[in-house]
């Protein structure tokens, strides 16, 4: 098992398949993009399958989430998903995506065994979308959402980040849209993970502010029927339910004490926290001939060193050198 010194067990593995993305969201990267990882540094499909299989069979991982960058850009994605769902014991397998290309890939991914998707959607306004993402692709995202639902990748979850003076007025319209279409919405506080290191707390819309905006239009109550466990989102029933909305207060309401996540970057580095400043290199060890037992020991050692919390409120906090696109969501 992957257990740290505070007794937390990592069972949720986030695997980045690429650092590349076809959007340039301002809270993630600059308009001109970034210097992408050279292809030889990326894990191959076989290497991804080996490490994920090791995590599931030997290390107690029960859920695998494929991320990026934008994982739909990974040509071998359906095959990677199929190899993951064939593992015994079978893990839950999901995908975090911006939705571009999902209209083509939703059915093949469902056939490969993918359980569900999380799609990023911060606005329903075309002009705001282009301002945020530096691309006019809103229609493609909406088509992807519909395709995912039609393919049975449910519940289709939408992740939205609100930014002050940009899209913070869209909290209510986004929730109405999701309720009308049968999607499950989760608002996420903006985190200091942008490549530009331009994040400031004053520009972040907090969980309290999100709930205040929603409560002006909806009857919200804590979802007592929902066992949060280690889930990052606080769930709120709308009008008595059964519909719910989630709020992930990563900064102001951290859930570090029950965190069960571990991350594997596209270049084969284990990160025991989204905000970790150290990594453990499994790729080079694997390519150097390390057996599974050695790789498992390296993985356990990396997780054992996990800190008590991300420390964003600590004066000594340092933003990770890697942005979100390189770490994996």
PDB file of C-alpha atoms in Angstrom:
ATOM      1  CA  UNK A   1       0.000   0.000   0.000  1.00  0.00           C
ATOM      2  CA  UNK A   2       1.006   3.619  -0.520  1.00  0.00           C
ATOM      3  CA  UNK A   3       0.883   5.010   3.026  1.00  0.00           C
ATOM      4  CA  UNK A   4       2.440   8.252   4.262  1.00  0.00           C
ATOM      5  CA  UNK A   5       3.687   9.041   7.751  1.00  0.00           C
ATOM      6  CA  UNK A   6       0.345  10.667   8.656  1.00  0.00           C
ATOM      7  CA  UNK A   7      -1.562   7.467   7.988  1.00  0.00           C
ATOM      8  CA  UNK A   8      -3.146   8.520   4.700  1.00  0.00           C
ATOM      9  CA  UNK A   9      -3.354   5.825   2.028  1.00  0.00           C
ATOM     10  CA  UNK A  10      -3.122   6.775  -1.636  1.00  0.00           C
ATOM     11  CA  UNK A  11      -5.649   4.817  -3.683  1.00  0.00           C
ATOM     12  CA  UNK A  12      -6.441   7.436  -6.353  1.00  0.00           C
ATOM     13  CA  UNK A  13      -3.804   7.638  -9.105  1.00  0.00           C
ATOM     14  CA  UNK A  14      -3.734  10.615 -11.476  1.00  0.00           C
ATOM     15  CA  UNK A  15      -1.736   9.855 -14.624  1.00  0.00           C
ATOM     16  CA  UNK A  16      -0.736  12.618 -17.006  1.00  0.00           C
ATOM     17  CA  UNK A  17      -0.398  11.381 -20.589  1.00  0.00           C
ATOM     18  CA  UNK A  18       0.967  14.585 -22.101  1.00  0.00           C
ATOM     19  CA  UNK A  19       1.866  18.125 -21.124  1.00  0.00           C
ATOM     20  CA  UNK A  20       0.546  19.458 -24.437  1.00  0.00           C
ATOM     21  CA  UNK A  21      -2.789  21.224 -24.724  1.00  0.00           C
ATOM     22  CA  UNK A  22      -4.853  22.740 -27.534  1.00  0.00           C
ATOM     23  CA  UNK A  23      -6.101  25.588 -25.327  1.00  0.00           C
ATOM     24  CA  UNK A  24      -4.145  28.336 -23.591  1.00  0.00           C
ATOM     25  CA  UNK A  25      -6.247  28.976 -20.502  1.00  0.00           C
ATOM     26  CA  UNK A  26      -4.900  32.032 -18.706  1.00  0.00           C
ATOM     27  CA  UNK A  27      -4.842  30.348 -15.286  1.00  0.00           C
ATOM     28  CA  UNK A  28      -2.606  27.598 -16.676  1.00  0.00           C
ATOM     29  CA  UNK A  29      -0.234  28.902 -19.360  1.00  0.00           C
ATOM     30  CA  UNK A  30       0.660  31.956 -21.441  1.00  0.00           C
ATOM     31  CA  UNK A  31      -0.989  32.569 -24.839  1.00  0.00           C
ATOM     32  CA  UNK A  32       2.128  31.462 -26.709  1.00  0.00           C
ATOM     33  CA  UNK A  33       2.177  28.118 -24.919  1.00  0.00           C
ATOM     34  CA  UNK A  34       5.138  26.421 -23.271  1.00  0.00           C
ATOM     35  CA  UNK A  35       8.189  24.417 -24.199  1.00  0.00           C
ATOM     36  CA  UNK A  36       6.701  20.927 -24.421  1.00  0.00           C
ATOM     37  CA  UNK A  37       8.493  17.852 -23.143  1.00  0.00           C
ATOM     38  CA  UNK A  38      10.524  16.116 -25.870  1.00  0.00           C
ATOM     39  CA  UNK A  39       8.850  12.905 -27.007  1.00  0.00           C
ATOM     40  CA  UNK A  40      11.716  10.626 -25.841  1.00  0.00           C
ATOM     41  CA  UNK A  41      11.168  11.880 -22.283  1.00  0.00           C
ATOM     42  CA  UNK A  42       7.501  10.851 -22.266  1.00  0.00           C
ATOM     43  CA  UNK A  43       6.410   7.451 -21.057  1.00  0.00           C
ATOM     44  CA  UNK A  44       5.467   5.120 -23.884  1.00  0.00           C
ATOM     45  CA  UNK A  45       2.076   3.386 -23.905  1.00  0.00           C
ATOM     46  CA  UNK A  46       3.735   0.203 -22.668  1.00  0.00           C
ATOM     47  CA  UNK A  47       5.515   2.058 -19.864  1.00  0.00           C
ATOM     48  CA  UNK A  48       2.271   3.715 -18.768  1.00  0.00           C
ATOM     49  CA  UNK A  49       0.540   0.342 -18.770  1.00  0.00           C
ATOM     50  CA  UNK A  50       3.333  -1.247 -16.743  1.00  0.00           C
ATOM     51  CA  UNK A  51       3.362   1.420 -14.034  1.00  0.00           C
ATOM     52  CA  UNK A  52      -0.429   1.654 -13.786  1.00  0.00           C
ATOM     53  CA  UNK A  53      -0.653  -2.133 -13.620  1.00  0.00           C
ATOM     54  CA  UNK A  54       1.930  -2.176 -10.834  1.00  0.00           C
ATOM     55  CA  UNK A  55      -0.004   0.478  -8.906  1.00  0.00           C
ATOM     56  CA  UNK A  56      -3.272  -1.443  -9.201  1.00  0.00           C
ATOM     57  CA  UNK A  57      -2.012  -4.988  -8.608  1.00  0.00           C
ATOM     58  CA  UNK A  58       0.619  -4.337  -5.966  1.00  0.00           C
ATOM     59  CA  UNK A  59       0.097  -0.920  -4.380  1.00  0.00           C
ATOM     60  CA  UNK A  60      -3.620  -0.739  -3.640  1.00  0.00           C
ATOM     61  CA  UNK A  61      -4.705   1.807  -6.259  1.00  0.00           C
ATOM     62  CA  UNK A  62      -8.439   1.484  -6.948  1.00  0.00           C
ATOM     63  CA  UNK A  63      -9.082   4.520  -9.161  1.00  0.00           C
ATOM     64  CA  UNK A  64      -7.094   5.733 -12.169  1.00  0.00           C
ATOM     65  CA  UNK A  65      -7.718   9.156 -13.703  1.00  0.00           C
ATOM     66  CA  UNK A  66      -6.014  10.050 -16.991  1.00  0.00           C
ATOM     67  CA  UNK A  67      -5.149  13.730 -17.333  1.00  0.00           C
ATOM     68  CA  UNK A  68      -2.842  16.138 -19.139  1.00  0.00           C
ATOM     69  CA  UNK A  69      -2.232  18.693 -20.530  1.00  0.00           C
ATOM     70  CA  UNK A  70      -4.989  17.437 -22.742  1.00  0.00           C
ATOM     71  CA  UNK A  71      -5.136  13.616 -22.692  1.00  0.00           C
ATOM     72  CA  UNK A  72      -7.296  13.419 -25.834  1.00  0.00           C
ATOM     73  CA  UNK A  73      -4.173  14.497 -27.742  1.00  0.00           C
ATOM     74  CA  UNK A  74      -2.530  11.186 -26.787  1.00  0.00           C
ATOM     75  CA  UNK A  75      -2.938   8.998 -29.880  1.00  0.00           C
ATOM     76  CA  UNK A  76      -2.910   5.752 -27.937  1.00  0.00           C
ATOM     77  CA  UNK A  77      -5.486   6.840 -25.347  1.00  0.00           C
ATOM     78  CA  UNK A  78      -8.235   4.278 -26.134  1.00  0.00           C
ATOM     79  CA  UNK A  79      -5.693   1.471 -26.006  1.00  0.00           C
ATOM     80  CA  UNK A  80      -4.277   2.701 -22.705  1.00  0.00           C
ATOM     81  CA  UNK A  81      -7.791   2.844 -21.247  1.00  0.00           C
ATOM     82  CA  UNK A  82      -8.580  -0.657 -22.509  1.00  0.00           C
ATOM     83  CA  UNK A  83      -5.424  -2.093 -20.934  1.00  0.00           C
ATOM     84  CA  UNK A  84      -6.313  -0.383 -17.653  1.00  0.00           C
ATOM     85  CA  UNK A  85      -9.866  -1.697 -17.525  1.00  0.00           C
ATOM     86  CA  UNK A  86      -8.577  -5.214 -18.183  1.00  0.00           C
ATOM     87  CA  UNK A  87      -6.562  -5.178 -14.950  1.00  0.00           C
ATOM     88  CA  UNK A  88      -7.566  -7.370 -12.031  1.00  0.00           C
ATOM     89  CA  UNK A  89      -8.767  -6.072  -9.693  1.00  0.00           C
ATOM     90  CA  UNK A  90     -10.415  -3.649 -12.119  1.00  0.00           C
ATOM     91  CA  UNK A  91      -9.988  -0.017 -11.091  1.00  0.00           C
ATOM     92  CA  UNK A  92     -12.441   2.779 -11.754  1.00  0.00           C
ATOM     93  CA  UNK A  93     -11.114   4.607 -14.813  1.00  0.00           C
ATOM     94  CA  UNK A  94     -11.945   8.219 -15.615  1.00  0.00           C
ATOM     95  CA  UNK A  95     -10.637  11.090 -17.708  1.00  0.00           C
ATOM     96  CA  UNK A  96     -10.179  14.823 -17.186  1.00  0.00           C
ATOM     97  CA  UNK A  97     -10.367  16.736 -20.463  1.00  0.00           C
ATOM     98  CA  UNK A  98     -11.162  20.094 -22.003  1.00  0.00           C
ATOM     99  CA  UNK A  99     -13.643  18.269 -24.226  1.00  0.00           C
ATOM    100  CA  UNK A 100     -12.152  19.206 -27.600  1.00  0.00           C
ATOM    101  CA  UNK A 101     -12.259  16.049 -29.703  1.00  0.00           C
ATOM    102  CA  UNK A 102     -14.513  14.231 -27.273  1.00  0.00           C
ATOM    103  CA  UNK A 103     -17.293  14.200 -29.866  1.00  0.00           C
ATOM    104  CA  UNK A 104     -15.101  11.785 -31.903  1.00  0.00           C
ATOM    105  CA  UNK A 105     -13.572   9.828 -29.052  1.00  0.00           C
ATOM    106  CA  UNK A 106     -16.394   9.414 -26.535  1.00  0.00           C
ATOM    107  CA  UNK A 107     -17.750   6.230 -28.145  1.00  0.00           C
ATOM    108  CA  UNK A 108     -14.322   4.542 -28.615  1.00  0.00           C
ATOM    109  CA  UNK A 109     -13.395   5.412 -25.027  1.00  0.00           C
ATOM    110  CA  UNK A 110     -16.659   4.015 -23.709  1.00  0.00           C
ATOM    111  CA  UNK A 111     -16.042   0.842 -25.728  1.00  0.00           C
ATOM    112  CA  UNK A 112     -12.573   0.637 -24.162  1.00  0.00           C
ATOM    113  CA  UNK A 113     -14.230   0.637 -20.739  1.00  0.00           C
ATOM    114  CA  UNK A 114     -13.854   4.244 -19.605  1.00  0.00           C
ATOM    115  CA  UNK A 115     -16.286   4.868 -16.762  1.00  0.00           C
ATOM    116  CA  UNK A 116     -16.775   8.631 -16.861  1.00  0.00           C
ATOM    117  CA  UNK A 117     -15.322  12.019 -17.775  1.00  0.00           C
ATOM    118  CA  UNK A 118     -14.667  15.375 -16.126  1.00  0.00           C
ATOM    119  CA  UNK A 119     -14.792  18.249 -18.610  1.00  0.00           C
ATOM    120  CA  UNK A 120     -13.458  21.739 -17.948  1.00  0.00           C
ATOM    121  CA  UNK A 121     -15.943  24.489 -18.840  1.00  0.00           C
ATOM    122  CA  UNK A 122     -15.509  27.927 -17.273  1.00  0.00           C
ATOM    123  CA  UNK A 123     -17.979  29.939 -19.337  1.00  0.00           C
ATOM    124  CA  UNK A 124     -20.947  29.682 -21.675  1.00  0.00           C
ATOM    125  CA  UNK A 125     -20.104  32.941 -23.433  1.00  0.00           C
ATOM    126  CA  UNK A 126     -18.106  32.608 -26.659  1.00  0.00           C
ATOM    127  CA  UNK A 127     -16.268  35.893 -26.181  1.00  0.00           C
ATOM    128  CA  UNK A 128     -15.277  35.053 -22.610  1.00  0.00           C
ATOM    129  CA  UNK A 129     -14.195  31.566 -23.681  1.00  0.00           C
ATOM    130  CA  UNK A 130     -11.891  33.010 -26.319  1.00  0.00           C
ATOM    131  CA  UNK A 131     -10.550  35.554 -23.848  1.00  0.00           C
ATOM    132  CA  UNK A 132      -9.786  32.843 -21.299  1.00  0.00           C
ATOM    133  CA  UNK A 133      -8.550  30.073 -23.594  1.00  0.00           C
ATOM    134  CA  UNK A 134      -7.205  32.144 -26.509  1.00  0.00           C
ATOM    135  CA  UNK A 135      -9.098  29.805 -28.825  1.00  0.00           C
ATOM    136  CA  UNK A 136     -12.647  29.940 -30.258  1.00  0.00           C
ATOM    137  CA  UNK A 137     -13.602  26.363 -29.345  1.00  0.00           C
ATOM    138  CA  UNK A 138     -16.671  26.646 -27.125  1.00  0.00           C
ATOM    139  CA  UNK A 139     -18.902  24.801 -29.599  1.00  0.00           C
ATOM    140  CA  UNK A 140     -16.427  21.904 -29.709  1.00  0.00           C
ATOM    141  CA  UNK A 141     -16.531  21.572 -25.921  1.00  0.00           C
ATOM    142  CA  UNK A 142     -20.332  21.561 -25.866  1.00  0.00           C
ATOM    143  CA  UNK A 143     -20.405  18.905 -28.614  1.00  0.00           C
ATOM    144  CA  UNK A 144     -17.971  16.827 -26.570  1.00  0.00           C
ATOM    145  CA  UNK A 145     -20.185  17.024 -23.501  1.00  0.00           C
ATOM    146  CA  UNK A 146     -23.213  15.829 -25.454  1.00  0.00           C
ATOM    147  CA  UNK A 147     -21.216  12.997 -27.015  1.00  0.00           C
ATOM    148  CA  UNK A 148     -19.947  11.834 -23.623  1.00  0.00           C
ATOM    149  CA  UNK A 149     -23.473  11.716 -22.274  1.00  0.00           C
ATOM    150  CA  UNK A 150     -24.736   9.849 -25.346  1.00  0.00           C
ATOM    151  CA  UNK A 151     -21.909   7.308 -24.967  1.00  0.00           C
ATOM    152  CA  UNK A 152     -22.924   6.585 -21.364  1.00  0.00           C
ATOM    153  CA  UNK A 153     -19.869   8.169 -19.720  1.00  0.00           C
ATOM    154  CA  UNK A 154     -21.956   9.309 -16.779  1.00  0.00           C
ATOM    155  CA  UNK A 155     -22.200  11.133 -14.584  1.00  0.00           C
ATOM    156  CA  UNK A 156     -20.676  13.733 -16.909  1.00  0.00           C
ATOM    157  CA  UNK A 157     -18.970  16.141 -14.540  1.00  0.00           C
ATOM    158  CA  UNK A 158     -18.085  19.722 -15.389  1.00  0.00           C
ATOM    159  CA  UNK A 159     -15.259  21.550 -13.628  1.00  0.00           C
ATOM    160  CA  UNK A 160     -15.467  25.357 -13.570  1.00  0.00           C
ATOM    161  CA  UNK A 161     -12.959  27.891 -12.271  1.00  0.00           C
ATOM    162  CA  UNK A 162     -14.307  31.375 -11.556  1.00  0.00           C
ATOM    163  CA  UNK A 163     -12.025  34.402 -11.873  1.00  0.00           C
ATOM    164  CA  UNK A 164     -12.769  37.842 -10.532  1.00  0.00           C
ATOM    165  CA  UNK A 165     -13.878  40.298 -13.175  1.00  0.00           C
ATOM    166  CA  UNK A 166     -13.745  37.647 -15.895  1.00  0.00           C
ATOM    167  CA  UNK A 167     -16.439  35.007 -15.419  1.00  0.00           C
ATOM    168  CA  UNK A 168     -17.462  35.219 -11.766  1.00  0.00           C
ATOM    169  CA  UNK A 169     -20.919  36.450 -12.857  1.00  0.00           C
ATOM    170  CA  UNK A 170     -21.542  33.085 -14.556  1.00  0.00           C
ATOM    171  CA  UNK A 171     -21.903  30.889 -11.484  1.00  0.00           C
ATOM    172  CA  UNK A 172     -25.701  30.793 -11.725  1.00  0.00           C
ATOM    173  CA  UNK A 173     -25.907  30.412 -15.552  1.00  0.00           C
ATOM    174  CA  UNK A 174     -23.388  27.552 -15.451  1.00  0.00           C
ATOM    175  CA  UNK A 175     -25.394  25.722 -12.802  1.00  0.00           C
ATOM    176  CA  UNK A 176     -28.662  26.245 -14.682  1.00  0.00           C
ATOM    177  CA  UNK A 177     -27.060  24.907 -17.859  1.00  0.00           C
ATOM    178  CA  UNK A 178     -25.824  21.787 -16.073  1.00  0.00           C
ATOM    179  CA  UNK A 179     -29.181  21.155 -14.431  1.00  0.00           C
ATOM    180  CA  UNK A 180     -30.945  21.533 -17.774  1.00  0.00           C
ATOM    181  CA  UNK A 181     -28.591  19.067 -19.489  1.00  0.00           C
ATOM    182  CA  UNK A 182     -28.131  16.514 -16.730  1.00  0.00           C
ATOM    183  CA  UNK A 183     -24.472  17.333 -16.048  1.00  0.00           C
ATOM    184  CA  UNK A 184     -22.941  17.505 -12.578  1.00  0.00           C
ATOM    185  CA  UNK A 185     -21.170  20.796 -11.869  1.00  0.00           C
ATOM    186  CA  UNK A 186     -18.233  21.378  -9.548  1.00  0.00           C
ATOM    187  CA  UNK A 187     -16.681  24.781  -8.949  1.00  0.00           C
ATOM    188  CA  UNK A 188     -12.958  24.792  -8.158  1.00  0.00           C
ATOM    189  CA  UNK A 189     -11.039  27.578  -6.474  1.00  0.00           C
ATOM    190  CA  UNK A 190      -8.244  28.862  -8.686  1.00  0.00           C
ATOM    191  CA  UNK A 191      -4.925  27.481  -7.464  1.00  0.00           C
ATOM    192  CA  UNK A 192      -1.342  28.790  -7.776  1.00  0.00           C
ATOM    193  CA  UNK A 193      -0.370  26.417 -10.577  1.00  0.00           C
ATOM    194  CA  UNK A 194      -0.052  28.742 -13.578  1.00  0.00           C
ATOM    195  CA  UNK A 195       3.153  28.752 -15.597  1.00  0.00           C
ATOM    196  CA  UNK A 196       3.351  32.539 -15.331  1.00  0.00           C
ATOM    197  CA  UNK A 197       3.268  32.465 -11.502  1.00  0.00           C
ATOM    198  CA  UNK A 198       0.736  35.282 -11.655  1.00  0.00           C
ATOM    199  CA  UNK A 199      -1.773  33.841  -9.177  1.00  0.00           C
ATOM    200  CA  UNK A 200      -2.891  36.168  -6.400  1.00  0.00           C
ATOM    201  CA  UNK A 201      -5.369  35.469  -3.642  1.00  0.00           C
ATOM    202  CA  UNK A 202      -7.262  38.720  -4.269  1.00  0.00           C
ATOM    203  CA  UNK A 203      -8.217  37.571  -7.780  1.00  0.00           C
ATOM    204  CA  UNK A 204      -9.428  34.170  -6.593  1.00  0.00           C
ATOM    205  CA  UNK A 205     -13.153  33.598  -6.095  1.00  0.00           C
ATOM    206  CA  UNK A 206     -13.391  31.690  -2.826  1.00  0.00           C
ATOM    207  CA  UNK A 207     -15.686  28.808  -1.965  1.00  0.00           C
ATOM    208  CA  UNK A 208     -17.664  31.133   0.318  1.00  0.00           C
ATOM    209  CA  UNK A 209     -18.173  33.607  -2.527  1.00  0.00           C
ATOM    210  CA  UNK A 210     -19.259  30.849  -4.898  1.00  0.00           C
ATOM    211  CA  UNK A 211     -21.846  29.595  -2.443  1.00  0.00           C
ATOM    212  CA  UNK A 212     -23.075  33.131  -1.794  1.00  0.00           C
ATOM    213  CA  UNK A 213     -23.648  33.682  -5.520  1.00  0.00           C
ATOM    214  CA  UNK A 214     -25.471  30.376  -5.910  1.00  0.00           C
ATOM    215  CA  UNK A 215     -27.585  30.841  -2.782  1.00  0.00           C
ATOM    216  CA  UNK A 216     -29.016  34.036  -4.253  1.00  0.00           C
ATOM    217  CA  UNK A 217     -30.846  31.921  -6.860  1.00  0.00           C
ATOM    218  CA  UNK A 218     -30.950  28.368  -5.481  1.00  0.00           C
ATOM    219  CA  UNK A 219     -31.980  26.710  -2.236  1.00  0.00           C
ATOM    220  CA  UNK A 220     -28.777  24.961  -1.156  1.00  0.00           C
ATOM    221  CA  UNK A 221     -28.187  22.635   1.770  1.00  0.00           C
ATOM    222  CA  UNK A 222     -25.292  20.349   2.692  1.00  0.00           C
ATOM    223  CA  UNK A 223     -25.869  17.018   0.993  1.00  0.00           C
ATOM    224  CA  UNK A 224     -26.272  14.804   4.054  1.00  0.00           C
ATOM    225  CA  UNK A 225     -26.843  11.756   1.857  1.00  0.00           C
ATOM    226  CA  UNK A 226     -23.444  12.208   0.255  1.00  0.00           C
ATOM    227  CA  UNK A 227     -20.542  10.513   2.026  1.00  0.00           C
ATOM    228  CA  UNK A 228     -17.692  12.850   1.153  1.00  0.00           C
ATOM    229  CA  UNK A 229     -14.937  10.608   2.423  1.00  0.00           C
ATOM    230  CA  UNK A 230     -11.741  11.697   0.676  1.00  0.00           C
ATOM    231  CA  UNK A 231     -13.590  13.418  -2.179  1.00  0.00           C
ATOM    232  CA  UNK A 232     -12.317  16.971  -2.723  1.00  0.00           C
ATOM    233  CA  UNK A 233     -15.756  18.470  -3.372  1.00  0.00           C
ATOM    234  CA  UNK A 234     -18.215  19.549  -0.727  1.00  0.00           C
ATOM    235  CA  UNK A 235     -21.616  18.555  -2.095  1.00  0.00           C
ATOM    236  CA  UNK A 236     -24.754  20.652  -1.754  1.00  0.00           C
ATOM    237  CA  UNK A 237     -28.300  19.513  -2.538  1.00  0.00           C
ATOM    238  CA  UNK A 238     -30.288  21.878  -4.733  1.00  0.00           C
ATOM    239  CA  UNK A 239     -33.890  22.481  -3.737  1.00  0.00           C
ATOM    240  CA  UNK A 240     -33.917  19.386  -1.572  1.00  0.00           C
ATOM    241  CA  UNK A 241     -32.269  17.210  -4.231  1.00  0.00           C
ATOM    242  CA  UNK A 242     -31.617  14.893  -5.865  1.00  0.00           C
ATOM    243  CA  UNK A 243     -29.533  17.300  -7.984  1.00  0.00           C
ATOM    244  CA  UNK A 244     -26.336  18.541  -6.376  1.00  0.00           C
ATOM    245  CA  UNK A 245     -23.532  20.998  -6.965  1.00  0.00           C
ATOM    246  CA  UNK A 246     -19.983  20.618  -5.707  1.00  0.00           C
ATOM    247  CA  UNK A 247     -17.501  23.198  -4.464  1.00  0.00           C
ATOM    248  CA  UNK A 248     -13.809  22.381  -4.204  1.00  0.00           C
ATOM    249  CA  UNK A 249     -12.147  24.866  -1.861  1.00  0.00           C
ATOM    250  CA  UNK A 250      -8.602  23.700  -2.481  1.00  0.00           C
ATOM    251  CA  UNK A 251      -7.136  26.918  -1.089  1.00  0.00           C
ATOM    252  CA  UNK A 252      -9.541  28.157   1.590  1.00  0.00           C
ATOM    253  CA  UNK A 253     -11.030  24.786   2.601  1.00  0.00           C
ATOM    254  CA  UNK A 254      -8.164  22.355   2.074  1.00  0.00           C
ATOM    255  CA  UNK A 255      -8.862  18.631   2.345  1.00  0.00           C
ATOM    256  CA  UNK A 256      -5.235  17.592   2.800  1.00  0.00           C
ATOM    257  CA  UNK A 257      -6.001  15.588   5.946  1.00  0.00           C
ATOM    258  CA  UNK A 258      -7.984  13.004   3.993  1.00  0.00           C
ATOM    259  CA  UNK A 259      -6.184  13.232   0.642  1.00  0.00           C
ATOM    260  CA  UNK A 260      -5.838   9.847  -1.081  1.00  0.00           C
ATOM    261  CA  UNK A 261      -4.148  10.967  -4.314  1.00  0.00           C
ATOM    262  CA  UNK A 262      -0.801  10.311  -5.909  1.00  0.00           C
ATOM    263  CA  UNK A 263       0.337  11.545  -9.310  1.00  0.00           C
ATOM    264  CA  UNK A 264       2.420  10.182 -12.160  1.00  0.00           C
ATOM    265  CA  UNK A 265       3.617  12.795 -14.641  1.00  0.00           C
ATOM    266  CA  UNK A 266       3.840  12.244 -18.383  1.00  0.00           C
ATOM    267  CA  UNK A 267       7.612  11.838 -18.049  1.00  0.00           C
ATOM    268  CA  UNK A 268       7.352   9.216 -15.332  1.00  0.00           C
ATOM    269  CA  UNK A 269       7.831  11.189 -12.109  1.00  0.00           C
ATOM    270  CA  UNK A 270       5.884  10.342  -8.957  1.00  0.00           C
ATOM    271  CA  UNK A 271       4.458  13.386  -7.164  1.00  0.00           C
ATOM    272  CA  UNK A 272       2.892  12.784  -3.761  1.00  0.00           C
ATOM    273  CA  UNK A 273       1.056  16.130  -3.826  1.00  0.00           C
ATOM    274  CA  UNK A 274      -0.118  18.569  -6.469  1.00  0.00           C
ATOM    275  CA  UNK A 275       2.073  21.172  -4.744  1.00  0.00           C
ATOM    276  CA  UNK A 276       5.075  18.935  -4.124  1.00  0.00           C
ATOM    277  CA  UNK A 277       8.493  20.418  -4.808  1.00  0.00           C
ATOM    278  CA  UNK A 278      10.185  17.038  -5.115  1.00  0.00           C
ATOM    279  CA  UNK A 279       9.604  14.111  -7.473  1.00  0.00           C
ATOM    280  CA  UNK A 280      10.721  10.484  -7.704  1.00  0.00           C
ATOM    281  CA  UNK A 281      11.922   9.334 -11.117  1.00  0.00           C
ATOM    282  CA  UNK A 282      10.401   5.969 -12.043  1.00  0.00           C
ATOM    283  CA  UNK A 283      11.014   6.373 -15.777  1.00  0.00           C
ATOM    284  CA  UNK A 284      14.796   6.259 -15.640  1.00  0.00           C
ATOM    285  CA  UNK A 285      14.786   3.428 -13.120  1.00  0.00           C
ATOM    286  CA  UNK A 286      12.399   1.448 -15.307  1.00  0.00           C
ATOM    287  CA  UNK A 287      14.425   2.100 -18.461  1.00  0.00           C
ATOM    288  CA  UNK A 288      17.547   1.136 -16.546  1.00  0.00           C
ATOM    289  CA  UNK A 289      16.150  -2.334 -15.945  1.00  0.00           C
ATOM    290  CA  UNK A 290      14.541  -2.015 -12.503  1.00  0.00           C
ATOM    291  CA  UNK A 291      12.237  -4.874 -11.579  1.00  0.00           C
ATOM    292  CA  UNK A 292       8.678  -4.271 -10.392  1.00  0.00           C
ATOM    293  CA  UNK A 293       9.669  -4.793  -6.761  1.00  0.00           C
ATOM    294  CA  UNK A 294      12.225  -1.983  -6.968  1.00  0.00           C
ATOM    295  CA  UNK A 295       9.777   0.345  -8.704  1.00  0.00           C
ATOM    296  CA  UNK A 296       7.159  -0.409  -6.043  1.00  0.00           C
ATOM    297  CA  UNK A 297       9.649   0.387  -3.279  1.00  0.00           C
ATOM    298  CA  UNK A 298      10.551   3.681  -4.938  1.00  0.00           C
ATOM    299  CA  UNK A 299       6.867   4.538  -5.195  1.00  0.00           C
ATOM    300  CA  UNK A 300       6.221   3.711  -1.534  1.00  0.00           C
ATOM    301  CA  UNK A 301       9.201   5.821  -0.466  1.00  0.00           C
ATOM    302  CA  UNK A 302       7.947   8.787  -2.487  1.00  0.00           C
ATOM    303  CA  UNK A 303       4.477   8.644  -0.925  1.00  0.00           C
ATOM    304  CA  UNK A 304       5.842   8.107   2.583  1.00  0.00           C
ATOM    305  CA  UNK A 305       7.445  11.575   2.430  1.00  0.00           C
ATOM    306  CA  UNK A 306       4.163  13.383   1.739  1.00  0.00           C
ATOM    307  CA  UNK A 307       3.726  16.512   3.832  1.00  0.00           C
ATOM    308  CA  UNK A 308       0.778  17.206   6.112  1.00  0.00           C
ATOM    309  CA  UNK A 309      -0.653  19.856   3.781  1.00  0.00           C
ATOM    310  CA  UNK A 310       0.032  22.018   0.758  1.00  0.00           C
ATOM    311  CA  UNK A 311       0.956  25.014   2.919  1.00  0.00           C
ATOM    312  CA  UNK A 312      -0.456  27.740   0.667  1.00  0.00           C
ATOM    313  CA  UNK A 313      -1.190  29.871   3.729  1.00  0.00           C
ATOM    314  CA  UNK A 314       2.338  29.409   5.075  1.00  0.00           C
ATOM    315  CA  UNK A 315       4.739  32.321   4.456  1.00  0.00           C
ATOM    316  CA  UNK A 316       7.329  29.793   3.273  1.00  0.00           C
ATOM    317  CA  UNK A 317       5.051  28.403   0.538  1.00  0.00           C
ATOM    318  CA  UNK A 318       6.708  28.000  -2.834  1.00  0.00           C
ATOM    319  CA  UNK A 319       4.667  27.450  -5.975  1.00  0.00           C
ATOM    320  CA  UNK A 320       5.766  24.258  -7.799  1.00  0.00           C
ATOM    321  CA  UNK A 321       8.192  24.849 -10.645  1.00  0.00           C
ATOM    322  CA  UNK A 322       5.980  22.790 -12.937  1.00  0.00           C
ATOM    323  CA  UNK A 323       2.619  24.257 -13.990  1.00  0.00           C
ATOM    324  CA  UNK A 324      -0.595  22.248 -13.885  1.00  0.00           C
ATOM    325  CA  UNK A 325      -0.265  21.250 -17.548  1.00  0.00           C
ATOM    326  CA  UNK A 326       3.020  19.477 -16.786  1.00  0.00           C
ATOM    327  CA  UNK A 327       1.923  17.968 -13.465  1.00  0.00           C
ATOM    328  CA  UNK A 328      -1.449  16.588 -14.477  1.00  0.00           C
ATOM    329  CA  UNK A 329      -4.763  17.493 -12.839  1.00  0.00           C
TER     330      UNK A 329
END
